[in-house]
Coordinates of N, CA and C and ligand atoms in Angstrom, one line a residue:
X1 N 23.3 21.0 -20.1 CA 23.1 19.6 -20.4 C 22.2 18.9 -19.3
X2 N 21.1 18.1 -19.6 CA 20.0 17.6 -18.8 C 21.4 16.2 -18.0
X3 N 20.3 16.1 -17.0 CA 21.5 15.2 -15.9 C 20.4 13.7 -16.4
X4 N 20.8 12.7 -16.4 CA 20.6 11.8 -17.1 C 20.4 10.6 -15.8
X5 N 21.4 10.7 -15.1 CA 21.4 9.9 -13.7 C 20.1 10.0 -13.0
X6 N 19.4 9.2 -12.6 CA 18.6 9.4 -11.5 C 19.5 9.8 -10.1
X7 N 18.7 10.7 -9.4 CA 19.4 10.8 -7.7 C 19.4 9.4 -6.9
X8 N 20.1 8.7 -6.4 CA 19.4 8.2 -5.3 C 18.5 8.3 -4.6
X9 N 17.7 9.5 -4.0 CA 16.5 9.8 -3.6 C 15.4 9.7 -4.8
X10 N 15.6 9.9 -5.9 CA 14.6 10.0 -7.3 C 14.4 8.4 -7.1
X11 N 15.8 7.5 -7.1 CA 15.1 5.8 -7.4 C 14.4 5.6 -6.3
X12 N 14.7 5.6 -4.7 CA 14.1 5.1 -4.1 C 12.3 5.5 -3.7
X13 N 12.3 7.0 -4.4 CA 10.7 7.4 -4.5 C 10.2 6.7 -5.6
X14 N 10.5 6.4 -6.6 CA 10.1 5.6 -7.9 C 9.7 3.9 -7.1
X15 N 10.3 3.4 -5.7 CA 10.0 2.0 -5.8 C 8.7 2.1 -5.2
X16 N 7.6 0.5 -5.7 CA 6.4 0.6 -5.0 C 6.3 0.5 -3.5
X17 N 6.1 1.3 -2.4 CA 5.5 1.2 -1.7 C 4.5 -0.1 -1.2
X18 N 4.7 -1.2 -0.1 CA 4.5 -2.7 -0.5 C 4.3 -3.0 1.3
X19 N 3.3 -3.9 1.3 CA 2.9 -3.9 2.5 C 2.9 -6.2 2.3
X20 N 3.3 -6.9 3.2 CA 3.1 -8.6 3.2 C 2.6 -8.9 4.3
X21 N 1.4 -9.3 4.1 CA 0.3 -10.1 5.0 C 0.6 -11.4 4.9
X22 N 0.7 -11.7 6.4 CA 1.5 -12.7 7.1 C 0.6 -13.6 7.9
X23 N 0.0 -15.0 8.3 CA -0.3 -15.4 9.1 C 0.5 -16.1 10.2
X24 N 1.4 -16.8 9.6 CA 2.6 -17.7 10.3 C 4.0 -17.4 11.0
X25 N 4.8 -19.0 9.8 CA 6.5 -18.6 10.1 C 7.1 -17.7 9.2
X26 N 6.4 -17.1 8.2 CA 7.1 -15.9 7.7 C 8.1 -16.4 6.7
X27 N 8.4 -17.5 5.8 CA 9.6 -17.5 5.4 C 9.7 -16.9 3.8
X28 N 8.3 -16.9 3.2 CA 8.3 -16.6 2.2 C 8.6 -14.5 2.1
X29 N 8.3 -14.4 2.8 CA 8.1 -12.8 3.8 C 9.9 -12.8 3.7
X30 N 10.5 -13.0 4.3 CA 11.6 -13.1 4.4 C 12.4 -13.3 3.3
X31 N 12.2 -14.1 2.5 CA 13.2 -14.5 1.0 C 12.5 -13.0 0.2
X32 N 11.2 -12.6 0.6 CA 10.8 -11.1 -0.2 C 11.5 -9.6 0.2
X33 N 11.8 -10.0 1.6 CA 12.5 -8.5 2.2 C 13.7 -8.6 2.1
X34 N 14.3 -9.8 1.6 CA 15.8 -10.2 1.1 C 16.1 -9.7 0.1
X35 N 15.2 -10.0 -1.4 CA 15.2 -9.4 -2.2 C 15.1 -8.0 -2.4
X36 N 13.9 -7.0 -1.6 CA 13.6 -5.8 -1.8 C 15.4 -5.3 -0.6
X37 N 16.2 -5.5 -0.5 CA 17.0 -5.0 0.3 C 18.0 -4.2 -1.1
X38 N 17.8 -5.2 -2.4 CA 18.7 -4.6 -3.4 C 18.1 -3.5 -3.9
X39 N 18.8 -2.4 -4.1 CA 18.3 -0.9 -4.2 C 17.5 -1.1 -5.4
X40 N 17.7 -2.0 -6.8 CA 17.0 -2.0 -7.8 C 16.0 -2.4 -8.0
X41 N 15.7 -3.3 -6.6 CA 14.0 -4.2 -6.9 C 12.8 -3.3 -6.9
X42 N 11.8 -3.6 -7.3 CA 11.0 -2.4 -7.7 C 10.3 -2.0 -6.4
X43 N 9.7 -3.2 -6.1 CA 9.2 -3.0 -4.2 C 9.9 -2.6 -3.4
X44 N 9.3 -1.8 -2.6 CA 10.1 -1.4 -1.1 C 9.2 -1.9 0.2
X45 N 9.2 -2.9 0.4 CA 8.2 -3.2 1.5 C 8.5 -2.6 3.0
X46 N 7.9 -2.1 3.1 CA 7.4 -0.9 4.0 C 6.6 -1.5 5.4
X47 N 6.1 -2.6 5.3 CA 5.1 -2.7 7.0 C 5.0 -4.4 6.6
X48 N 4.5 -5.0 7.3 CA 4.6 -6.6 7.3 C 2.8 -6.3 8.4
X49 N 2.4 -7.0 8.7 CA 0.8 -7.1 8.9 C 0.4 -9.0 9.0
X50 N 0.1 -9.2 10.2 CA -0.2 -10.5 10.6 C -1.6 -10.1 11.1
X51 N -2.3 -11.2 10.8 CA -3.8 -11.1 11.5 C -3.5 -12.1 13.3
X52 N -2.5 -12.9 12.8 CA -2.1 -13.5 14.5 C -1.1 -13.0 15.1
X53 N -1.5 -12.7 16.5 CA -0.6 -12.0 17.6 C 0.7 -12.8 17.4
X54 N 0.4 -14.3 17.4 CA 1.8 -15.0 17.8 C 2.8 -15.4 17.1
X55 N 2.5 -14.8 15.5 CA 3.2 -14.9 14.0 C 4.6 -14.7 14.2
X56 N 5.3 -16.1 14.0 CA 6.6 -15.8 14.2 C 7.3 -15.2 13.2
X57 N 6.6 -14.9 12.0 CA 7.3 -13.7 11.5 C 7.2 -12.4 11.9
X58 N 6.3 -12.1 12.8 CA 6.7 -10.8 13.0 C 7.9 -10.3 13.6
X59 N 8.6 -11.0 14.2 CA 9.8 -10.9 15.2 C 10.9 -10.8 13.7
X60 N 10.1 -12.2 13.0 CA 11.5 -12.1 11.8 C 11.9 -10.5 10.8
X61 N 10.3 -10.0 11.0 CA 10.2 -8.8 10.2 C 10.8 -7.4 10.9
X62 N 10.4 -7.6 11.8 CA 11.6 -6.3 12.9 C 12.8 -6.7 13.1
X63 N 13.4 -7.6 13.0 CA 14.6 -8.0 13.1 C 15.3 -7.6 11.8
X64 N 14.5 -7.5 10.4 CA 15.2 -7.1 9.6 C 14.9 -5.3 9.5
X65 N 14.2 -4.8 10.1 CA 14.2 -3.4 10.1 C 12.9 -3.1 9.6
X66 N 12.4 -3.6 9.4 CA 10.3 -3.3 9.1 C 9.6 -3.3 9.6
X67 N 8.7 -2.3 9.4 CA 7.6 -1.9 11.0 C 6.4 -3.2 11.0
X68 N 6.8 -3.7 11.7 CA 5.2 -5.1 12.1 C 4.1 -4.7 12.9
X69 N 3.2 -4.8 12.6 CA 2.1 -5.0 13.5 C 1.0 -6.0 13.3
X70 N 0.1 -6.8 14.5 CA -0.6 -7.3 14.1 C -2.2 -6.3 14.4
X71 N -2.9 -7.0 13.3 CA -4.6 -6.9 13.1 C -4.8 -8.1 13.9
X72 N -5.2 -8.4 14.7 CA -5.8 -9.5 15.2 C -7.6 -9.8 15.2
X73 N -7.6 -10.7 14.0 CA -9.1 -10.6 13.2 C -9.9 -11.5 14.5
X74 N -9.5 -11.7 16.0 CA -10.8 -12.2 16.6 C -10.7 -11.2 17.4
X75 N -10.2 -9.6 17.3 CA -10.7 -8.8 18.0 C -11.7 -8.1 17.4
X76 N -12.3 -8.5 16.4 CA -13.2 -7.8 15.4 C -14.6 -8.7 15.6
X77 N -16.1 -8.4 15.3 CA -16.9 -9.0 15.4 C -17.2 -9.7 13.9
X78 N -16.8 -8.9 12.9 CA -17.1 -9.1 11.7 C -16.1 -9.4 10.8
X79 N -16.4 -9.9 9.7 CA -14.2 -9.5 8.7 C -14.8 -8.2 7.9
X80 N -15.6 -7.6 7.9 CA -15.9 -6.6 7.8 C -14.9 -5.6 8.3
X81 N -15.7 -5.7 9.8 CA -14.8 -4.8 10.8 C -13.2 -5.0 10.9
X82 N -12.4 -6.2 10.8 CA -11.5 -6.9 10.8 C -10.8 -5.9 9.4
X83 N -11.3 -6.1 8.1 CA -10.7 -5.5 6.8 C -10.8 -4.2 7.0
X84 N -11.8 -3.5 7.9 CA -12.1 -1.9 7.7 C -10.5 -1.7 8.3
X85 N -9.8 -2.2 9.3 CA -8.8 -1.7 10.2 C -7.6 -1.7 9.1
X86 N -7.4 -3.1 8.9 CA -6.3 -3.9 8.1 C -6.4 -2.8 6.9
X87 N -7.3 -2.4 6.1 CA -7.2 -1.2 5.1 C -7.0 -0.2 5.1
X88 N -7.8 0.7 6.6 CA -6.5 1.6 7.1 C -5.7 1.5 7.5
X89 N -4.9 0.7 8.2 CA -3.7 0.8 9.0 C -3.0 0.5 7.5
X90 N -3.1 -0.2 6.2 CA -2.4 -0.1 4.6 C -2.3 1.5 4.4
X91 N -3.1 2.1 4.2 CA -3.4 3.6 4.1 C -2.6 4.5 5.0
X92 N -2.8 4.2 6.3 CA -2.1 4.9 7.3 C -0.4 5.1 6.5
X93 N 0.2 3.7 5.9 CA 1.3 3.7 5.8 C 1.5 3.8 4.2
X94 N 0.8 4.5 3.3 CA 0.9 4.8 2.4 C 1.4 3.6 1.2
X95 N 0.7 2.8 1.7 CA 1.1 1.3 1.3 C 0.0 1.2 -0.5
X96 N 1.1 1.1 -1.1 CA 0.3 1.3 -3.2 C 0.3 -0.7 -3.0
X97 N 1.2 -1.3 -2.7 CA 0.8 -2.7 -3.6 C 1.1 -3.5 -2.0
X98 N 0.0 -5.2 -1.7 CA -0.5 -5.5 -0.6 C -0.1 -7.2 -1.4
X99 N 1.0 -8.0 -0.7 CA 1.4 -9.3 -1.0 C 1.1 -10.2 -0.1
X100 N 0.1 -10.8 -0.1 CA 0.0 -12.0 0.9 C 0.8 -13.3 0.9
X101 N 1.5 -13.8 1.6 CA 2.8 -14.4 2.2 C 2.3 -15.5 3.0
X102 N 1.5 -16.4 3.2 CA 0.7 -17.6 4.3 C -0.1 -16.8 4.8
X103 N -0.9 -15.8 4.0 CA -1.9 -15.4 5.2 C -3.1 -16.3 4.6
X104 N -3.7 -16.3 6.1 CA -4.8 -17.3 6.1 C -6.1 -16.8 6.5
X105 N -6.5 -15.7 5.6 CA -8.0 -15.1 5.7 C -8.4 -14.9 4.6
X106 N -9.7 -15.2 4.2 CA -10.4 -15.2 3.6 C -10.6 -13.1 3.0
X107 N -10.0 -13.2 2.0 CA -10.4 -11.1 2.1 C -11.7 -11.3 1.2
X108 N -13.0 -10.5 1.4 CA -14.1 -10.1 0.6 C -13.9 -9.7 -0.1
X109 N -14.8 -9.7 -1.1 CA -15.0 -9.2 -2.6 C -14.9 -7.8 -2.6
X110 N -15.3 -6.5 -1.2 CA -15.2 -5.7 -0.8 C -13.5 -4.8 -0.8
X111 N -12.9 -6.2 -0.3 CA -11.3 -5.5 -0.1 C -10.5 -6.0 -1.0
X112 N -11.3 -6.7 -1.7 CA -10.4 -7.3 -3.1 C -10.2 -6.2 -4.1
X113 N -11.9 -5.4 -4.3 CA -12.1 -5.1 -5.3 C -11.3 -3.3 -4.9
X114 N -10.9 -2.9 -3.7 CA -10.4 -1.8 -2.9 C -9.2 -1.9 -3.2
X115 N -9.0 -3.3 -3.7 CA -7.3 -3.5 -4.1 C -7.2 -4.2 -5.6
X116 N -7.8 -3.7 -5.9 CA -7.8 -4.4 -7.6 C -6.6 -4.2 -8.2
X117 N -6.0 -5.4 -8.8 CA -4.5 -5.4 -9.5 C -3.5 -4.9 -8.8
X118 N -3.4 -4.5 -7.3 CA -2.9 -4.6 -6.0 C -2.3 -5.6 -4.9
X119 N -2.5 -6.5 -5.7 CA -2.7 -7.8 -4.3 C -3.0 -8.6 -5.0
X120 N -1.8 -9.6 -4.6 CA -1.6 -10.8 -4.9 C -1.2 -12.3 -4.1
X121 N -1.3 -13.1 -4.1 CA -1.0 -14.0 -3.5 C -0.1 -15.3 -4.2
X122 N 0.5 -16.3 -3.3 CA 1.3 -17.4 -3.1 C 0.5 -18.7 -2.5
X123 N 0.3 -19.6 -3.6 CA -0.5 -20.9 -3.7 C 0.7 -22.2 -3.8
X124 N 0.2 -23.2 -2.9 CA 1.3 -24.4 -2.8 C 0.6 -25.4 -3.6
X125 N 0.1 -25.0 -5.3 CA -0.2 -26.0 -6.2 C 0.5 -25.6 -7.2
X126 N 0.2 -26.1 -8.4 CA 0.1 -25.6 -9.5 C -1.6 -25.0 -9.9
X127 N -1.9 -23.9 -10.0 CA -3.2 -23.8 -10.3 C -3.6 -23.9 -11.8
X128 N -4.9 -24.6 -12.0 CA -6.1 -23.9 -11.4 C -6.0 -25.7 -10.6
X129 N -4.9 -26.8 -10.4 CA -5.0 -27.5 -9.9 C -4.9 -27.1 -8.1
X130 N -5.9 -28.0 -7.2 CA -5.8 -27.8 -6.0 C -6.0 -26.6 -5.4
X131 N -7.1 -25.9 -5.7 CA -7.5 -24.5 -5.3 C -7.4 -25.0 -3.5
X132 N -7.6 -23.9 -2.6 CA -7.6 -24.3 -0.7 C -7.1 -25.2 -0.3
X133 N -7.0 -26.0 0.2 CA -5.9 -26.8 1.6 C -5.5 -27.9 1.2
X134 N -4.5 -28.0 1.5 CA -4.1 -29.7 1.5 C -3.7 -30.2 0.0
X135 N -3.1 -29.3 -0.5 CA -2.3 -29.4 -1.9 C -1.2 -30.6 -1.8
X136 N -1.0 -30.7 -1.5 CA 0.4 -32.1 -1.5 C 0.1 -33.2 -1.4
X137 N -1.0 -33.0 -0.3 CA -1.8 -34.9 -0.1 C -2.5 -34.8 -1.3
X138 N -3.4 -33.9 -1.6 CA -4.4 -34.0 -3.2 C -3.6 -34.8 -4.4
X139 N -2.3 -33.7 -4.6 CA -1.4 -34.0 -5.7 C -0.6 -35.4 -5.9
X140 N -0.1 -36.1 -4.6 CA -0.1 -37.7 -4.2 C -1.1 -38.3 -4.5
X141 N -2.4 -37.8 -4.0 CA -3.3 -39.1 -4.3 C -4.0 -39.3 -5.8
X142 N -3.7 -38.1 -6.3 CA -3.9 -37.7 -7.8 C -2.6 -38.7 -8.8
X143 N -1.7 -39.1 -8.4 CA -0.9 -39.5 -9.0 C 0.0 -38.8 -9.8
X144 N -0.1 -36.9 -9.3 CA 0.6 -36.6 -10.6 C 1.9 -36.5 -10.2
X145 N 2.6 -36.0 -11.7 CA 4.1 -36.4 -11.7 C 4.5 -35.1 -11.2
X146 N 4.2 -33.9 -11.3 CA 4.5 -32.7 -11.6 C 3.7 -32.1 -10.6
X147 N 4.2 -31.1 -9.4 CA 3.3 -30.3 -8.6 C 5.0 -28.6 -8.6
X148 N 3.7 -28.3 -8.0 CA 4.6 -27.1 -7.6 C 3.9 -25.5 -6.8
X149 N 4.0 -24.5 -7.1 CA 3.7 -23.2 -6.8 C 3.5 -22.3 -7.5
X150 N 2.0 -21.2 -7.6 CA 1.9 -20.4 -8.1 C 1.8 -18.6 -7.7
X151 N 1.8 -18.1 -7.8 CA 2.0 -16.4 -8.0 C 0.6 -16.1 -8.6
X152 N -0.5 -15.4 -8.2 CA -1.6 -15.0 -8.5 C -2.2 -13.8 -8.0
X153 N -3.1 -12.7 -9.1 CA -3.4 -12.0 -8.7 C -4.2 -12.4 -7.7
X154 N -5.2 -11.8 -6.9 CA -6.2 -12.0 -5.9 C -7.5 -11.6 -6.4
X155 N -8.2 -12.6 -6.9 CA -9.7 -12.0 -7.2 C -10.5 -12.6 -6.4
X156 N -12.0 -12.0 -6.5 CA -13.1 -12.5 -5.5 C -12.7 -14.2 -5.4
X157 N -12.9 -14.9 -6.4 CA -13.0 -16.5 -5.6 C -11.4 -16.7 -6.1
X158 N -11.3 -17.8 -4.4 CA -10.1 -17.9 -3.6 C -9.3 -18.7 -4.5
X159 N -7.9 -18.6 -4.8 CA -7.3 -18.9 -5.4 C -7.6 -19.2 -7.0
X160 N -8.4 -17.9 -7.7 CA -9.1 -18.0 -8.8 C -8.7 -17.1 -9.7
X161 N -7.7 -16.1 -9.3 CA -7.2 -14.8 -10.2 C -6.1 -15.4 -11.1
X162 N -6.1 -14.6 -11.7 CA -4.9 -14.5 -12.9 C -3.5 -15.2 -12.6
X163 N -3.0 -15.9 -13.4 CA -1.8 -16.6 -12.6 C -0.8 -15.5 -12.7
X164 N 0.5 -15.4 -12.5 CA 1.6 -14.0 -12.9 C 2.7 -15.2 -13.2
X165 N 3.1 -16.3 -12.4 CA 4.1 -17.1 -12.5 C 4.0 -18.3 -11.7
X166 N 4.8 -19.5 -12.1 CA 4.9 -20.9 -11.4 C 5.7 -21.0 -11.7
X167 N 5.8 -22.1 -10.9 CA 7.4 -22.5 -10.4 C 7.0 -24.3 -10.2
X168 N 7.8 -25.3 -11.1 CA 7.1 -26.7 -10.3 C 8.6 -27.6 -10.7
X169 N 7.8 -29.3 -10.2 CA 8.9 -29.9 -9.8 C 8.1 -31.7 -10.2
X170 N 9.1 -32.3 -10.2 CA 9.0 -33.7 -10.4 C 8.5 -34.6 -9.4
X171 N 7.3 -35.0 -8.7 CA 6.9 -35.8 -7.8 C 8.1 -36.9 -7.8
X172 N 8.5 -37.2 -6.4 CA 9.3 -38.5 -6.7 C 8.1 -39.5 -6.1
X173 N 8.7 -41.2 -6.3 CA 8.0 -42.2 -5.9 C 7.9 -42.2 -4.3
X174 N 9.1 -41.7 -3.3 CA 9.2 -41.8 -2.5 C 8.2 -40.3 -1.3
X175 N 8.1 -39.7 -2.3 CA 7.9 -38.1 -1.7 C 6.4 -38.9 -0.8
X176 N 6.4 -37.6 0.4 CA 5.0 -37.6 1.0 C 4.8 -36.0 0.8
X177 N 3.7 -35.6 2.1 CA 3.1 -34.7 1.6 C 4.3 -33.3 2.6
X178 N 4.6 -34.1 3.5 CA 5.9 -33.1 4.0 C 7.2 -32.5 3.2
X179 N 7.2 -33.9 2.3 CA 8.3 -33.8 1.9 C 7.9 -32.5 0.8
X180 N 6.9 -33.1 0.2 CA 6.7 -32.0 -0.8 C 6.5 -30.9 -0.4
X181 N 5.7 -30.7 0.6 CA 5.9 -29.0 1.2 C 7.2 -28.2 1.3
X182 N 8.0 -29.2 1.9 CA 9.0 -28.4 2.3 C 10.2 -28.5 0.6
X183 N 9.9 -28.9 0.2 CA 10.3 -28.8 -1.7 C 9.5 -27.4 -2.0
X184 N 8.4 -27.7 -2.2 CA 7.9 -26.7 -3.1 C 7.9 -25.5 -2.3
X185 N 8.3 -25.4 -1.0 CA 8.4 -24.1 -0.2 C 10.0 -23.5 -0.6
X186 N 10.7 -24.0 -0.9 CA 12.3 -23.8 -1.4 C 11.4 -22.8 -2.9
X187 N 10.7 -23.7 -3.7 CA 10.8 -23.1 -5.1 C 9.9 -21.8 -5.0
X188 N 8.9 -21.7 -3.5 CA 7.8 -20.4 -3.4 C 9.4 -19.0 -3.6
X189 N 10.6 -19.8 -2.4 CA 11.1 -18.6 -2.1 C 11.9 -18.0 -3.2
X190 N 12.4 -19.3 -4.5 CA 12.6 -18.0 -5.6 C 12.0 -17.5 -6.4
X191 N 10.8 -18.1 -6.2 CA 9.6 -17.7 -7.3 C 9.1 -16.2 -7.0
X192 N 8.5 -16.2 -5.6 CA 7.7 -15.2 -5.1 C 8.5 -13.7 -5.5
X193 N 9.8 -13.7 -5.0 CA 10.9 -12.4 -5.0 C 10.5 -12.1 -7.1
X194 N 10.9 -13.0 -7.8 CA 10.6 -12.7 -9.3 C 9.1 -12.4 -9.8
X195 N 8.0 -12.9 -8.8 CA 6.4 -12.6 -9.4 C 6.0 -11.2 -9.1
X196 N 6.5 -10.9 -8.2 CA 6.5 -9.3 -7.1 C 7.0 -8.6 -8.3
X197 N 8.3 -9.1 -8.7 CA 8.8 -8.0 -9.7 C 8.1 -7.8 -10.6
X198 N 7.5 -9.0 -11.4 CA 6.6 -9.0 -12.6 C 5.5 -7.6 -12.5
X199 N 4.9 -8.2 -10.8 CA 3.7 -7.6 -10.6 C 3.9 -6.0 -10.7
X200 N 4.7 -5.5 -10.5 CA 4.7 -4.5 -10.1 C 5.3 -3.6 -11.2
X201 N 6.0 -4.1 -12.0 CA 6.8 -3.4 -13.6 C 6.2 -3.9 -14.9
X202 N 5.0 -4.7 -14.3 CA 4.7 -5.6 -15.8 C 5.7 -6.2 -16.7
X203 N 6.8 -6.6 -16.1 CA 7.5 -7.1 -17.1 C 8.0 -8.6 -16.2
Ligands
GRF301 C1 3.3 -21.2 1.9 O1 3.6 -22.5 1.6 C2 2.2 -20.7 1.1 O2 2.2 -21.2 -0.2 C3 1.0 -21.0 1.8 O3 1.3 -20.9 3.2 C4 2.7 -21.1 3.3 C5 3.3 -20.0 4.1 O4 4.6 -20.2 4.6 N1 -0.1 -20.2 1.4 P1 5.4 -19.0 5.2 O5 4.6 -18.4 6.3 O6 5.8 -18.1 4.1 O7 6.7 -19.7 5.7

């Protein structure tokens, strides 16, 4: 009779292989290696990758048992040279799917396309509203009622790929642009753990 169980070693080889590029405090990083701790989630995130030395998630990421290192993109002359490293050192670690978490570099069309349907990122709008910086003060001065966070693949123009999932919320009268960060940063951390999953099982 055929054995029907997967091994424990059979599931944990079946999870993707998952690398989160970090610039900062790390918290969205953290609510994702929270999630990948349950044996069923499909990611296994495997290495955490900051382009800044002083990224206080990296401390947060070895503290939970994941190998950190930084790229530090002004030791590079180019983002050329900068992405040639950051692509191997993914490679080095056998890293299949690449989540960026507050990283704050611009990737080329070069390492986009090296990672096609790979790599994804975490946006503090609702897109295709408020593409780059300053999403909260925009959505205040816009008057809208409704802001929030999206889950997107990564294509050449910045904040311009495919959505996978959002997550949003009801502007209050009183809200500013803090307040709403740190709101719509609550909804990144249960959104992002569910878009990961999407990403990666298509479902
Ligand atoms: C998040 O709000 C994300 O949307 C934006 O940068 C912030 C990163 O925060 N791109 P953290 O480093 O995950 O705490």
């Amino acid at each position: 009779m055929s054995q029907l169980v997967p091994k424990p070693s059979d599931t944990a080889a079946s999870r993707v292989r998952t690398a989160v590029l970090i610039s900062g405090t790390g918290s969205n990083m953290v609510a994702l290696l929270e999630a990948a701790q349950a044996a069923d989630y499909p990611a296994d995130i495997q290495l955490v990758i900051s382009n800044r030395p002083n990224a206080k998630g990296l401390a947060k990421a070895e503290a939970l048992g994941v190998t950190a290192i930084c790229v530090n993109h002004r030791s590079f002359e180019t983002r050329a040279g900068f992405e040639d490293v950051l692509d191997a050192t993914l490679r080095e670690h056998d890293i299949d799917f690449v989540v960026c978490a507050g990283f704050m570099r611009v990737l080329t069309s070069e390492f986009v396309g090296k990672w096609s349907q790979k790599l994804i990122n975490i946006h503090p709008s609702l897109l295709p509203k408020y593409k780059g910086l300053h999403t909260h003060q925009r959505a205040l001065e816009a008057k809208d009622t409704e802001h929030g966070c999206t889950v997107h693949w990564v294509s050449e123009g910045v904040d311009e790929g495919e959505v996978i999932a959002q997550s949003s919320l009801h502007i209050h009268a009183e809200d500013t642009a803090d307040s709403l960060a740190k709101r719509v940063q609550v909804l990144e951390h249960g959104l992002y753990p569910d878009a990961l999953r999407i990403a990666v099982t298509g479902r």
